[in-house]
PDB file of C-alpha atoms in Angstrom:
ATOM      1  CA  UNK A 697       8.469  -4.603  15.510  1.00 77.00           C
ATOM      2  CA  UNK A 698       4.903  -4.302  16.114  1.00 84.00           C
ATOM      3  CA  UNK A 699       4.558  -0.873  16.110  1.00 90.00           C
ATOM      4  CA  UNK A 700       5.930  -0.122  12.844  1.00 90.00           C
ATOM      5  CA  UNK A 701       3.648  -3.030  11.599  1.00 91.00           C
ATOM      6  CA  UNK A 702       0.610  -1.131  12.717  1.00 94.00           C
ATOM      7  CA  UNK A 703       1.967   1.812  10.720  1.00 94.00           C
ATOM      8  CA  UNK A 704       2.965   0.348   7.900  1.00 93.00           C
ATOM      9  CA  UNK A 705      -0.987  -0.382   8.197  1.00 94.00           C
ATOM     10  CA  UNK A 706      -1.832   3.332   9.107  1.00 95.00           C
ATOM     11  CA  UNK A 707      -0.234   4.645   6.564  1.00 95.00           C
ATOM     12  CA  UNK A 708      -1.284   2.176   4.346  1.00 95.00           C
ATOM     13  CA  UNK A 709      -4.691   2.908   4.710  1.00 95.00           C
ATOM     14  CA  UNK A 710      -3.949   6.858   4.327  1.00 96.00           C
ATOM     15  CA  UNK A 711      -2.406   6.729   1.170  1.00 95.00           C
ATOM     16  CA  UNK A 712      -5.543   4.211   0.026  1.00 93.00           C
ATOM     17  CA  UNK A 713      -7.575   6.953   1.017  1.00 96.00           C
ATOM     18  CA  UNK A 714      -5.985   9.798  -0.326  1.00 95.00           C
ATOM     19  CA  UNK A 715      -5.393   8.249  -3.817  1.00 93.00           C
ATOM     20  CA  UNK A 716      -9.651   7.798  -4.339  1.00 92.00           C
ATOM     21  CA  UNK A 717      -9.978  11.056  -2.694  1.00 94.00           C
ATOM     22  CA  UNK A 718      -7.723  13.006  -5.421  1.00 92.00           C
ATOM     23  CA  UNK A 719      -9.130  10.740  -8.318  1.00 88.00           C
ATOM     24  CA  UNK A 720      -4.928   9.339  -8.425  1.00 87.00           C
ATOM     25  CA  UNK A 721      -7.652   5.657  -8.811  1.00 86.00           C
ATOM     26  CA  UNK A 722     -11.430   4.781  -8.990  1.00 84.00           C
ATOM     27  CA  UNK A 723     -11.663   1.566  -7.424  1.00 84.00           C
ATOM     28  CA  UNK A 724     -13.658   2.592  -4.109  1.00 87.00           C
ATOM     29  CA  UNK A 725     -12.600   4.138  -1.555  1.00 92.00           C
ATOM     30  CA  UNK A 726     -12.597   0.066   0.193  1.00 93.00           C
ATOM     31  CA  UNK A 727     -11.033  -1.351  -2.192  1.00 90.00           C
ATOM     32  CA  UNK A 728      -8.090   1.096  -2.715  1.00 91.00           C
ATOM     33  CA  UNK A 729      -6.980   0.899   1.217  1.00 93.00           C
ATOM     34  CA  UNK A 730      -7.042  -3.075   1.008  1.00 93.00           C
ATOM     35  CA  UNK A 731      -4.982  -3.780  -2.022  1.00 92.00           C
ATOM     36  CA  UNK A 732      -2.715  -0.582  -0.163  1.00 93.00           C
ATOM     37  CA  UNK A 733      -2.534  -2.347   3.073  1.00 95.00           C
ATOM     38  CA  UNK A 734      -2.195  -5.491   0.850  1.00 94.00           C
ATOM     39  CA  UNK A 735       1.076  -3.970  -1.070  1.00 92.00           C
ATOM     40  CA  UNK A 736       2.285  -2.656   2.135  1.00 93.00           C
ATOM     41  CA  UNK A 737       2.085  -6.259   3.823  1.00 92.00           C
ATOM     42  CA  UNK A 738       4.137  -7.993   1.425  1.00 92.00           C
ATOM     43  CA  UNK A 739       6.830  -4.959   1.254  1.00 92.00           C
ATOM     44  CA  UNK A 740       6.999  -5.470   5.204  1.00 92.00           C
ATOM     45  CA  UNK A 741       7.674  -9.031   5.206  1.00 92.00           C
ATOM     46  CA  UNK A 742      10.203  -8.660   2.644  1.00 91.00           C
ATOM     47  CA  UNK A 743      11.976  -6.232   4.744  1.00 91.00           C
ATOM     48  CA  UNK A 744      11.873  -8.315   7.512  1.00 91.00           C
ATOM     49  CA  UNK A 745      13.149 -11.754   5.385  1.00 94.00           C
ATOM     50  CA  UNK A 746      15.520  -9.952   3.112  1.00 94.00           C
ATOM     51  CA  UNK A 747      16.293  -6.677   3.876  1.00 89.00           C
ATOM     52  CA  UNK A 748      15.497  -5.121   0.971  1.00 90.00           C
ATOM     53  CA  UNK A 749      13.710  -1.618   1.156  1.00 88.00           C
ATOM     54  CA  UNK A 750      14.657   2.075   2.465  1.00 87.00           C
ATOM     55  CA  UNK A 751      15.813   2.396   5.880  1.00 85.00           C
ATOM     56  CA  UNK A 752      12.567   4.387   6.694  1.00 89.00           C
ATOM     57  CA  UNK A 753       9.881   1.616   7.434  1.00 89.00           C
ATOM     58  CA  UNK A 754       7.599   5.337   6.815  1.00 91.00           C
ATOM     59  CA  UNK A 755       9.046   5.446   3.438  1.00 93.00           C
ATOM     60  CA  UNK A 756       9.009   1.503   2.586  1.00 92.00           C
ATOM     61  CA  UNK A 757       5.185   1.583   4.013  1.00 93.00           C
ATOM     62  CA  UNK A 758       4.084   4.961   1.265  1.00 93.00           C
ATOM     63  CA  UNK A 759       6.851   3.575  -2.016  1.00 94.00           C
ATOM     64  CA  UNK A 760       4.905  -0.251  -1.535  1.00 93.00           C
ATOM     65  CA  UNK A 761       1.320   1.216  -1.362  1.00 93.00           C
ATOM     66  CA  UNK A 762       1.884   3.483  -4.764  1.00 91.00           C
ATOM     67  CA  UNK A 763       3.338   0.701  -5.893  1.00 91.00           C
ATOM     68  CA  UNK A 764       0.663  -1.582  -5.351  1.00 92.00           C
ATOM     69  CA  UNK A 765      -1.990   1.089  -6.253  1.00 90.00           C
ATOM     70  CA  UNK A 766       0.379   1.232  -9.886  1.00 89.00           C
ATOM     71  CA  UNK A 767       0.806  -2.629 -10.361  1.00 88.00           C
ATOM     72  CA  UNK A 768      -2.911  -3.710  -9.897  1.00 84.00           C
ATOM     73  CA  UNK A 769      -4.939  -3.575 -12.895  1.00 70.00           C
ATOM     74  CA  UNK A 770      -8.135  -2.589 -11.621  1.00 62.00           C
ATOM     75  CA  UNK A 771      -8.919   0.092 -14.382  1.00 58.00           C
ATOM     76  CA  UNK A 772      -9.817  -2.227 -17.038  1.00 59.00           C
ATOM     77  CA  UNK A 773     -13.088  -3.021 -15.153  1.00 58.00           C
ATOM     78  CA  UNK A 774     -16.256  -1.650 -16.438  1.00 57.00           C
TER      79      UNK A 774
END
């Protein structure tokens, strides 16, 4: 269990990365990989309570971090 937390994390923070990096978002490169590891958090512990997700925790960790990355509205900001 807490190996795949760390990465859920991991990957988390890849994906963060990756999205600034191919200008996907422009929210900093910090802020990105913390509402990521954020999105991929909640998705985890939802897996873990309910059961709901993929049966990849690889796949569940990338579909909640474009997810979050999608959801937050950080490109209203000046």
């Amino acid at each position: 269990m807490f190996p795949v937390l760390i990465g859920t994390v991991v990957i988390a923070g890849i994906i963060g990365y990756a999205s600034e990096k191919s200008g996907f978002t422009h929210n900093g490169y910090v802020q990105s990989i913390i509402i990521c590891v954020g999105g991929a958090f909640l998705f985890y512990f939802v897996r873990i309570m309910f059961g709901i997700g993929f049966s990849s925790p690889g796949l569940n960790a990338i579909a909640s971090s474009i997810g979050a990355l999608i959801i937050v509205p950080t490109h209203w900001r000046k």
